[in-house]
Amino acid sequence: MSRFILPDDQLPTAWFNLLPRLDSPLDPPLHPGTREPVGPDDLAPLFPMALIMREMSAEPWIDIPGEVLDILKLWRPTPLVRAERLEAELGTPARIYFKDESVSPAGSHKPNTAVPQAFYNKQEGIARLSTETGAGQWGSSLSFACAQFGLECMVYMVRASYEQKPYRKAMMELWGGHVVPSPVDDPDSPGSLGAAISDAVRDCVQRDDTHYALGSVLNHVLLHQTIIGLEAKEQLAMAGESGPDVVLGSCGGGSNLGGISFPFVPDEDVRLVAVEPSSCPTLTEGRFEYDFGDVAGMTPLMPMYTLGHDFMPPSIHAGGLRYHGDSPIISKLVRDGRMEAVAYPQGKVFEAAVQFARVEGKIAAPETAHAIRAAIDEALAAKETGEERVILFNYSGHGHLDLSAYDDFVHGRLIEA
Amino acid sequence: MSRFILPDDQLPTAWFNLLPRLDSPLDPPLHPGTREPVGPDDLAPLFPMALIMREMSAEPWIDIPGEVLDILKLWRPTPLVRAERLEAELGTPARIYFKDESVSPAGSHKPNTAVPQAFYNKQEGIARLSTETGAGQWGSSLSFACAQFGLECMVYMVRASYEQKPYRKAMMELWGGHVVPSPVDDPDSPGSLGAAISDAVRDCVQRDDTHYALGSVLNHVLLHQTIIGLEAKEQLAMAGESGPDVVLGSCGGGSNLGGISFPFVPDEDVRLVAVEPSSCPTLTEGRFEYDFGDVAGMTPLMPMYTLGHDFMPPSIHAGGLRYHGDSPIISKLVRDGRMEAVAYPQGKVFEAAVQFARVEGKIAAPETAHAIRAAIDEALAAKETGEERVILFNYSGHGHLDLSAYDDFVHGRLIEA
């Protein structure tokens, strides 16, 4: 027995809200013009009120609407898998579990929040959503979600990815999304996530029928992802474990990491680890301060670790981790010492992904491969000390549309970054 | 509840052999030189004896070795899913179930036979396997399987696919396979499956350490795939169904169709349907006669429906269905009236796949989309007559590496064939 499947009727029906459980309150976002705390009305041009109210909610649990559950059930609950063949290859006494979020329509955890975001916008009479996407995971997830509720979806895709990843664009269009390269006003620029956010926000504020949707960073986004950790907790119990010793996730904006780790924050003995790329080391080398979420400075200022909103990371394959900032909640957990952070260069990351693919048969997204690298290193550390450590990591997405990255690695063409 | 998951300890431990259950014996393959029935020794240069003996075995059940089960457990049992959202969209009283074989390492049913083939070859001391691949599903599956047993894997890939599908090549290389374009002696030819078989057989007979492996057509291959139908039978019972009214599968060489349908052959009320492309209509328009499996006439002659071993189908996206012949068992079932066959042009096939992707969230391989098309048409026929028909089809593979085909369809660039 190496896969643990939660029965369909045990799908969580409420999200886990970490905000009221934090040791001290989160500092508020500030208005980009006045630098005063933003109120709900300031955000109303961008988001539906149902999501805005979740940004600072004090409710410990938030019910998941039935219409959202009906769609999540297409792929949830997702499997928890014990990587026994990897354990044997490493010769470790550790038990390695991963939560398989790659089974969703778009192939990652992103639809977990795309679906409720589309739902709440539809409920408030919005007809169209605009968004940005880097590698394309988020844009394809939102396109899928919009198709479920009959919303139009406008995606500003970082130009470098738009040109390198035609398959992701095809996936978005298959689900009815419209995709244009960003920045829209500079066809010579390769673009960045921060610049694409500016394009999407600009689109939104110019049209009454349109709201903006963000795939990470914000509190309500991470809230929607907590379904991952809630399921994993139940599944570890099915596996006979009293709990994990360490929970790992790759970290760009923080949504897959927050999703798997937040339900474990109250369990004080559980170590939580963010894994990021050395080339975009927000948590390990950034400063904790108020900064914009986008390049143009149109979003509220958020209290977070940041490399500066004009930081331009190198073009590593893990496009989803190329973000200058980080979720304010994740940032606070790291600053408060509740969460650790480590960084790896991409060569070490792909080495781990290839080892995993050979023994476990699964080809991971480059983003996910960061968590695999750290999980393997945790297992090897347990081997050194002879500990029976229980390791849980988030297998946040598959790499079926990232095989050119593996091709570069296998043939020695990967840039070291 | 729309997904039915068989517990890991109910994974079938024996394959279902249809041969001794056929109404009359299957005609034997003939030697390409003498045109006399081939004996086990004639096949020994190509296959391990354990597989050769299965080609004509009279045992009703064949045990699956423990070493094979250990690897199959990485993704099996696979889910049975009820497509309730598709049913609602069609407004049909039919209940539509699909068996999800796309969850395997290579993304299709092919590893079900790649793993035992690699195992039996390893057991007989073989160090290297040669094979052909069209779209790349089989080559990547065998590369994965060879990696599990430390075998070298040499893949001759139809040149047109080699050039159009670099991602499949990258997948094979990630698992350690070697890939070269075929035909090896004519760099100007786009190639064909029949020609690639000739290349792979030629490689095999020139080296003592090498055997040949085939991903479809042969009896032992379809035997390994019956695990699909055996699981589906149990899962339909879990879903409260007394059985399917109709079982559908796309058909190129016949392996995914045989896999899901053979365990239902003894259930006389169950209709069995092969779905093929109009542009390669082996069962619907071919002749039943002895023919070679390859272009060069190096393989034994097999009794099957065929379009002629030099037939060159147009370059449709469903590369796995571009084969001139068909499994002898499938051919016999069709000839005897136990199985039906239908053919569809690819435009109608992609239309169904896009509808499926929008409501069920899953992007199918172009081959698999043939089964989806036929399942939708069965459901619409049930709507006409008001029948509560139970439809089961094989979701044989995902289309994550076929998104350029969807791009062509969405933008009206699909050739009509």
Short mmCIF file of N, CA and C in Angstrom, two decimals, chain A residues 6 71 96 104 172 191-192 234 263 292 319 322 331 340 395 400:
data_model
loop_
_atom_site.label_atom_id
_atom_site.label_comp_id
_atom_site.label_asym_id
_atom_site.label_seq_id
_atom_site.Cartn_x
_atom_site.Cartn_y
_atom_site.Cartn_z
N LEU A 6 -8.43 9.43 -0.09
CA LEU A 6 -9.51 9.83 0.79
C LEU A 6 -10.83 9.58 0.06
N ILE A 71 -17.22 21.22 -8.65
CA ILE A 71 -16.16 21.23 -9.67
C ILE A 71 -14.85 20.67 -9.10
N ILE A 96 8.85 8.98 3.07
CA ILE A 96 8.62 10.18 2.24
C ILE A 96 7.23 10.10 1.63
N SER A 104 -4.95 17.65 -11.35
CA SER A 104 -6.02 18.61 -11.69
C SER A 104 -6.07 18.86 -13.20
N MET A 172 -4.81 27.06 -22.78
CA MET A 172 -5.71 28.15 -22.39
C MET A 172 -6.78 28.37 -23.45
N GLY A 191 9.56 40.48 -20.88
CA GLY A 191 8.48 40.54 -19.88
C GLY A 191 8.87 39.95 -18.54
N SER A 192 7.98 40.16 -17.57
CA SER A 192 8.15 39.60 -16.22
C SER A 192 6.77 39.48 -15.60
N GLU A 234 -5.53 14.14 6.98
CA GLU A 234 -6.38 12.95 7.07
C GLU A 234 -5.67 11.73 6.47
N PRO A 263 -2.29 24.29 7.53
CA PRO A 263 -3.00 23.49 8.54
C PRO A 263 -2.06 22.84 9.57
N PHE A 292 5.59 46.97 -3.61
CA PHE A 292 4.51 46.74 -4.57
C PHE A 292 4.54 45.29 -5.06
N GLY A 319 9.53 28.99 -14.08
CA GLY A 319 8.97 30.33 -14.28
C GLY A 319 8.04 30.76 -13.16
N ARG A 322 9.74 32.76 -10.31
CA ARG A 322 10.45 34.00 -10.65
C ARG A 322 9.64 35.21 -10.21
N SER A 331 5.76 35.31 4.51
CA SER A 331 6.86 36.19 4.94
C SER A 331 6.87 36.34 6.45
N GLU A 340 11.13 27.73 7.94
CA GLU A 340 12.50 27.87 7.44
C GLU A 340 12.47 28.14 5.94
N TYR A 395 3.64 17.79 -4.20
CA TYR A 395 3.93 17.56 -5.62
C TYR A 395 2.96 18.47 -6.38
N HIS A 400 4.79 17.84 -17.76
CA HIS A 400 4.58 17.36 -19.13
C HIS A 400 4.76 18.46 -20.17
#
